[in-house]
Amino acid sequence: MAVPAAGGAPATSALGTPTPRAVTAIGDTLYIADGPAGERNAGTVVAVPADGSTESVTIIRDLDFPTGITAVGNTLYIADLQLGSIVSAPADGSSSPTTVVGGLNGPGAITSAGSTLYYASDNSASIYSVPIDGSSNPRTIVFDGRDEITGLTVIGNTLYYSVEGDHLGSVFSVPIDGSSAPVVTARNISGIRGLTSAGNTLYITTLRDIYSLPTDSETTTLPAPLFSYNGNAGYLLAITAITQTTPPPAPCTGSVCITPGMFGSS
């Protein structure tokens, strides 16, 4: 579903993805990691316009259990929990995935900043960084060891991550180089799942609600949700943000500025 960042009624963006696990965007196209747990070679990535104007198209097949996805340029990076690896593939589906790094301990949520990937381990509740070309081994950024890390996003030089523990979740921030201990941004969030950002605002999804939160706040009480899902068909599991850009104004000459469309088409 597509929900305005300021709140409001949602619109359906994609139908027919049986088990969506994670989502990212390149331009106005959504890329959804999809696949049931425990089935070999049943995982896929599908692409669909964000406005839902056409049906989804499968661009990547034969994954096992894709649990996280992010984009760097026009390349997708997918964390496969069951394979214990991160693979990359072009977003146009023109070639098969290649392994960036393997032998990982249950990679789950994943995000990127520059030429670095950041991923969470579902098995050790830790966050690691690794170059997108796999040229060096993963480096520990955060070690928690107890709770499930459900989402990751980067703003500037800060990594934000959501944690679900005993049904009372939190959002933490930490420098992307792991140079200091994490600090709490928000706490007491029941059923927290996905996390994304646009500008300096975090967007948090729980199983039923979507919230926005400025990054400069520390709160134990979230604002009213932007959107609440009251349907019976499943839960909210993942979130990404698409920033709409405004075309630049037409150039002005002389004392009168004429913008396109003022007097019809030419």
Coordinates of C-alpha atoms in Angstrom, one line a residue:
M1 CA 0.0 0.0 0.0
A2 CA 1.0 3.6 -0.6
V3 CA 0.4 6.0 2.3
P4 CA 1.1 9.8 2.0
A5 CA 3.9 10.9 4.3
A6 CA 1.6 13.5 5.9
G7 CA -1.0 10.8 6.5
G8 CA -4.2 10.0 4.8
A9 CA -6.0 7.3 2.9
P10 CA -3.8 4.5 1.4
A11 CA -3.8 3.3 -2.2
T12 CA -2.9 -0.2 -3.3
S13 CA 0.4 -0.4 -5.0
A14 CA 0.9 -4.1 -5.5
L15 CA -1.2 -7.3 -5.3
G16 CA -0.4 -10.9 -5.7
T17 CA 2.9 -11.2 -3.8
P18 CA 2.3 -14.3 -1.6
T19 CA 4.9 -13.7 1.1
P20 CA 6.4 -10.2 0.9
R21 CA 9.3 -9.9 3.4
A22 CA 11.0 -6.6 2.5
V23 CA 10.7 -3.7 0.1
T24 CA 13.0 -1.0 -1.4
A25 CA 12.6 1.5 -4.2
I26 CA 14.5 2.9 -7.2
G27 CA 12.8 6.0 -8.6
D28 CA 9.1 5.2 -8.8
T29 CA 9.5 1.4 -8.9
L30 CA 9.2 -0.9 -5.9
Y31 CA 11.2 -4.0 -5.5
I32 CA 9.7 -6.6 -3.2
A33 CA 11.6 -9.6 -1.7
D34 CA 9.1 -12.4 -1.6
G35 CA 9.4 -16.0 -0.5
P36 CA 8.1 -18.6 2.0
A37 CA 10.4 -19.9 4.7
G38 CA 11.8 -23.4 4.4
E39 CA 11.4 -23.9 0.7
R40 CA 14.5 -24.2 -1.5
N41 CA 14.7 -21.9 -4.6
A42 CA 11.2 -20.5 -3.9
G43 CA 12.3 -16.9 -3.1
T44 CA 11.9 -14.2 -5.7
V45 CA 12.2 -10.4 -6.2
V46 CA 9.3 -8.7 -8.0
A47 CA 9.2 -5.2 -9.5
V48 CA 6.1 -3.1 -9.7
P49 CA 5.4 0.6 -10.3
A50 CA 4.7 2.4 -7.1
D51 CA 1.3 3.7 -8.4
G52 CA 0.2 0.1 -9.1
S53 CA -0.4 1.0 -12.8
T54 CA 0.8 -2.4 -14.0
E55 CA 1.1 -5.9 -12.5
S56 CA 4.3 -7.0 -10.8
V57 CA 7.1 -8.7 -12.8
T58 CA 9.4 -11.3 -11.4
I59 CA 13.0 -10.1 -12.0
I60 CA 15.0 -12.5 -9.7
R61 CA 14.3 -16.2 -9.0
D62 CA 15.8 -19.1 -7.2
L63 CA 16.4 -17.4 -3.9
D64 CA 15.7 -19.3 -0.7
F65 CA 14.5 -17.0 2.0
P66 CA 15.1 -13.4 1.1
T67 CA 14.5 -11.3 4.2
G68 CA 16.0 -7.9 3.3
I69 CA 16.6 -5.8 0.2
T70 CA 18.2 -2.5 -0.5
A71 CA 19.4 -0.6 -3.6
V72 CA 22.6 1.1 -4.5
G73 CA 22.3 2.9 -7.9
N74 CA 20.6 0.4 -10.2
T75 CA 21.8 -2.6 -8.3
L76 CA 19.8 -4.6 -5.8
Y77 CA 21.3 -6.2 -2.7
I78 CA 19.3 -9.0 -1.1
A79 CA 20.0 -10.7 2.2
D80 CA 19.0 -14.4 2.1
L81 CA 18.6 -15.7 5.6
Q82 CA 18.5 -19.4 4.6
L83 CA 21.5 -19.3 2.3
G84 CA 23.4 -17.1 4.8
S85 CA 24.5 -14.7 2.1
I86 CA 24.1 -11.3 0.5
V87 CA 23.6 -11.4 -3.3
S88 CA 23.5 -8.6 -5.8
A89 CA 21.7 -8.3 -9.1
P90 CA 20.8 -5.6 -11.6
A91 CA 17.4 -4.1 -11.0
D92 CA 16.4 -4.8 -14.6
G93 CA 16.8 -8.5 -14.1
S94 CA 19.3 -8.7 -17.0
S95 CA 21.6 -11.2 -15.2
S96 CA 21.4 -13.7 -12.4
P97 CA 22.4 -12.8 -8.8
T98 CA 26.0 -13.1 -7.7
T99 CA 27.2 -13.6 -4.2
V100 CA 28.7 -10.5 -2.5
V101 CA 29.5 -12.3 0.8
G102 CA 28.6 -15.7 2.1
G103 CA 28.9 -17.7 5.3
L104 CA 26.8 -15.2 7.3
N105 CA 24.9 -15.9 10.4
G106 CA 21.3 -15.4 9.4
P107 CA 21.3 -12.1 7.6
G108 CA 18.0 -10.2 7.8
A109 CA 17.3 -6.5 7.5
I110 CA 19.7 -4.6 5.2
T111 CA 20.4 -1.1 4.2
S112 CA 23.2 0.9 2.5
A113 CA 25.2 4.1 2.6
G114 CA 27.7 5.0 -0.1
S115 CA 29.7 1.9 -0.9
T116 CA 28.9 0.1 2.3
L117 CA 26.1 -2.4 3.2
Y118 CA 24.8 -2.7 6.7
Y119 CA 22.9 -5.8 7.7
A120 CA 21.4 -7.3 10.8
S121 CA 21.9 -10.9 11.9
D122 CA 18.6 -12.6 12.9
N123 CA 20.6 -15.2 14.9
S124 CA 22.9 -13.0 16.9
A125 CA 20.9 -9.8 17.1
S126 CA 23.9 -7.8 15.8
I127 CA 24.6 -5.3 13.0
Y128 CA 27.5 -5.6 10.6
S129 CA 29.0 -3.5 7.8
V130 CA 30.6 -4.9 4.7
P131 CA 31.8 -3.3 1.4
I132 CA 29.3 -3.7 -1.4
D133 CA 32.0 -5.5 -3.5
G134 CA 32.7 -8.0 -0.6
S135 CA 36.3 -7.0 -0.6
S136 CA 36.7 -7.4 3.1
N137 CA 35.1 -9.4 5.9
P138 CA 32.0 -8.0 7.8
R139 CA 32.7 -5.7 10.7
T140 CA 30.6 -5.6 13.9
I141 CA 28.8 -2.2 14.4
V142 CA 26.4 -3.2 17.1
F143 CA 26.2 -6.3 19.3
D144 CA 23.0 -6.9 21.2
G145 CA 22.7 -10.6 21.4
R146 CA 19.1 -10.7 22.8
D147 CA 16.4 -9.1 20.7
E148 CA 15.3 -9.2 17.0
I149 CA 16.5 -6.3 14.8
T150 CA 13.6 -5.7 12.4
G151 CA 14.7 -2.7 10.4
L152 CA 17.7 -0.5 9.4
T153 CA 18.1 2.9 7.8
V154 CA 20.9 5.5 7.5
I155 CA 20.6 9.3 7.7
G156 CA 23.9 11.1 7.2
N157 CA 26.5 9.4 9.4
T158 CA 24.0 7.8 11.7
L159 CA 22.5 4.3 11.5
Y160 CA 19.0 3.8 13.0
Y161 CA 17.6 0.4 13.8
S162 CA 14.4 -1.0 15.2
V163 CA 14.4 -3.8 17.8
E164 CA 11.6 -6.0 18.9
G165 CA 12.0 -7.5 22.4
D166 CA 9.2 -9.1 24.5
H167 CA 6.6 -7.2 22.4
L168 CA 8.0 -3.8 23.5
G169 CA 10.1 -2.4 20.7
S170 CA 12.5 0.4 20.5
V171 CA 14.5 2.5 17.9
F172 CA 18.2 3.1 18.5
S173 CA 20.8 5.3 16.7
V174 CA 24.5 4.6 16.4
P175 CA 27.3 6.2 14.4
I176 CA 27.8 4.2 11.2
D177 CA 31.4 3.4 12.1
G178 CA 30.3 2.0 15.5
S179 CA 32.5 4.5 17.3
S180 CA 30.1 4.9 20.2
A181 CA 27.3 3.0 22.0
P182 CA 23.8 3.1 20.7
V183 CA 21.3 5.6 22.1
V184 CA 17.5 5.3 22.3
T185 CA 15.4 7.4 19.9
A186 CA 12.0 5.9 20.8
R187 CA 10.8 3.1 23.1
N188 CA 7.7 1.1 24.1
I189 CA 6.6 0.4 20.5
S190 CA 4.4 -2.7 20.5
G191 CA 4.9 -4.9 17.5
I192 CA 7.6 -2.9 15.8
R193 CA 8.6 -4.2 12.3
G194 CA 10.0 -2.0 9.5
L195 CA 12.0 1.2 9.5
T196 CA 12.8 3.7 6.8
S197 CA 13.6 7.4 6.5
A198 CA 13.1 10.5 4.2
G199 CA 15.1 13.6 5.0
N200 CA 15.5 13.8 8.7
T201 CA 12.3 11.9 9.5
L202 CA 12.0 8.3 10.5
Y203 CA 9.0 6.2 9.4
I204 CA 8.2 3.3 11.6
T205 CA 5.8 0.5 11.0
T206 CA 4.3 -1.8 13.6
L207 CA 2.1 -4.8 12.7
R208 CA -0.9 -2.4 12.5
D209 CA 0.3 1.2 12.4
I210 CA 2.7 3.6 10.6
Y211 CA 4.3 6.5 12.5
S212 CA 6.6 9.4 11.6
L213 CA 9.2 10.6 14.1
P214 CA 11.9 13.4 13.9
T215 CA 15.4 12.1 14.4
D216 CA 16.2 14.7 17.0
S217 CA 13.6 13.4 19.5
E218 CA 13.8 10.9 22.3
T219 CA 10.3 9.7 23.2
T220 CA 8.4 7.0 25.1
T221 CA 5.1 8.1 23.6
L222 CA 4.7 8.0 19.8
P223 CA 2.5 10.6 18.1
A224 CA -0.8 9.5 16.5
P225 CA -0.2 7.1 13.6
L226 CA -0.1 8.3 10.0
F227 CA -2.1 5.2 9.1
S228 CA -3.7 2.3 10.9
Y229 CA -4.4 -1.0 9.2
N230 CA -7.7 -2.5 10.4
G231 CA -8.0 -5.3 7.8
N232 CA -8.0 -9.0 8.5
A233 CA -5.6 -10.0 5.7
G234 CA -2.2 -10.2 7.4
Y235 CA -0.1 -7.5 9.0
L236 CA 2.3 -4.6 8.1
L237 CA 5.8 -6.1 7.8
A238 CA 8.0 -3.7 5.8
I239 CA 8.3 -0.1 4.7
T240 CA 10.2 2.1 2.3
A241 CA 10.0 5.7 1.3
I242 CA 9.8 7.4 -2.1
T243 CA 10.6 11.1 -2.1
Q244 CA 8.6 13.0 -4.8
T245 CA 10.6 15.7 -6.4
T246 CA 9.2 19.0 -7.8
P247 CA 10.3 20.0 -11.3
P248 CA 12.3 23.2 -11.3
P249 CA 10.5 26.4 -12.3
A250 CA 10.7 27.6 -15.9
P251 CA 13.4 30.3 -16.5
C252 CA 12.2 33.9 -16.5
T253 CA 13.3 36.6 -18.8
G254 CA 12.4 40.3 -18.9
S255 CA 9.6 41.5 -16.6
V256 CA 7.1 38.6 -17.2
C257 CA 7.6 35.0 -16.2
I258 CA 5.6 32.5 -18.2
T259 CA 5.4 28.9 -16.9
P260 CA 4.6 25.9 -19.0
G261 CA 0.8 25.3 -19.2
M262 CA -0.2 28.9 -18.5
F263 CA -1.6 29.3 -22.0
G264 CA -2.2 25.7 -23.1
S265 CA 0.2 23.6 -25.1
S266 CA 2.3 24.8 -28.0

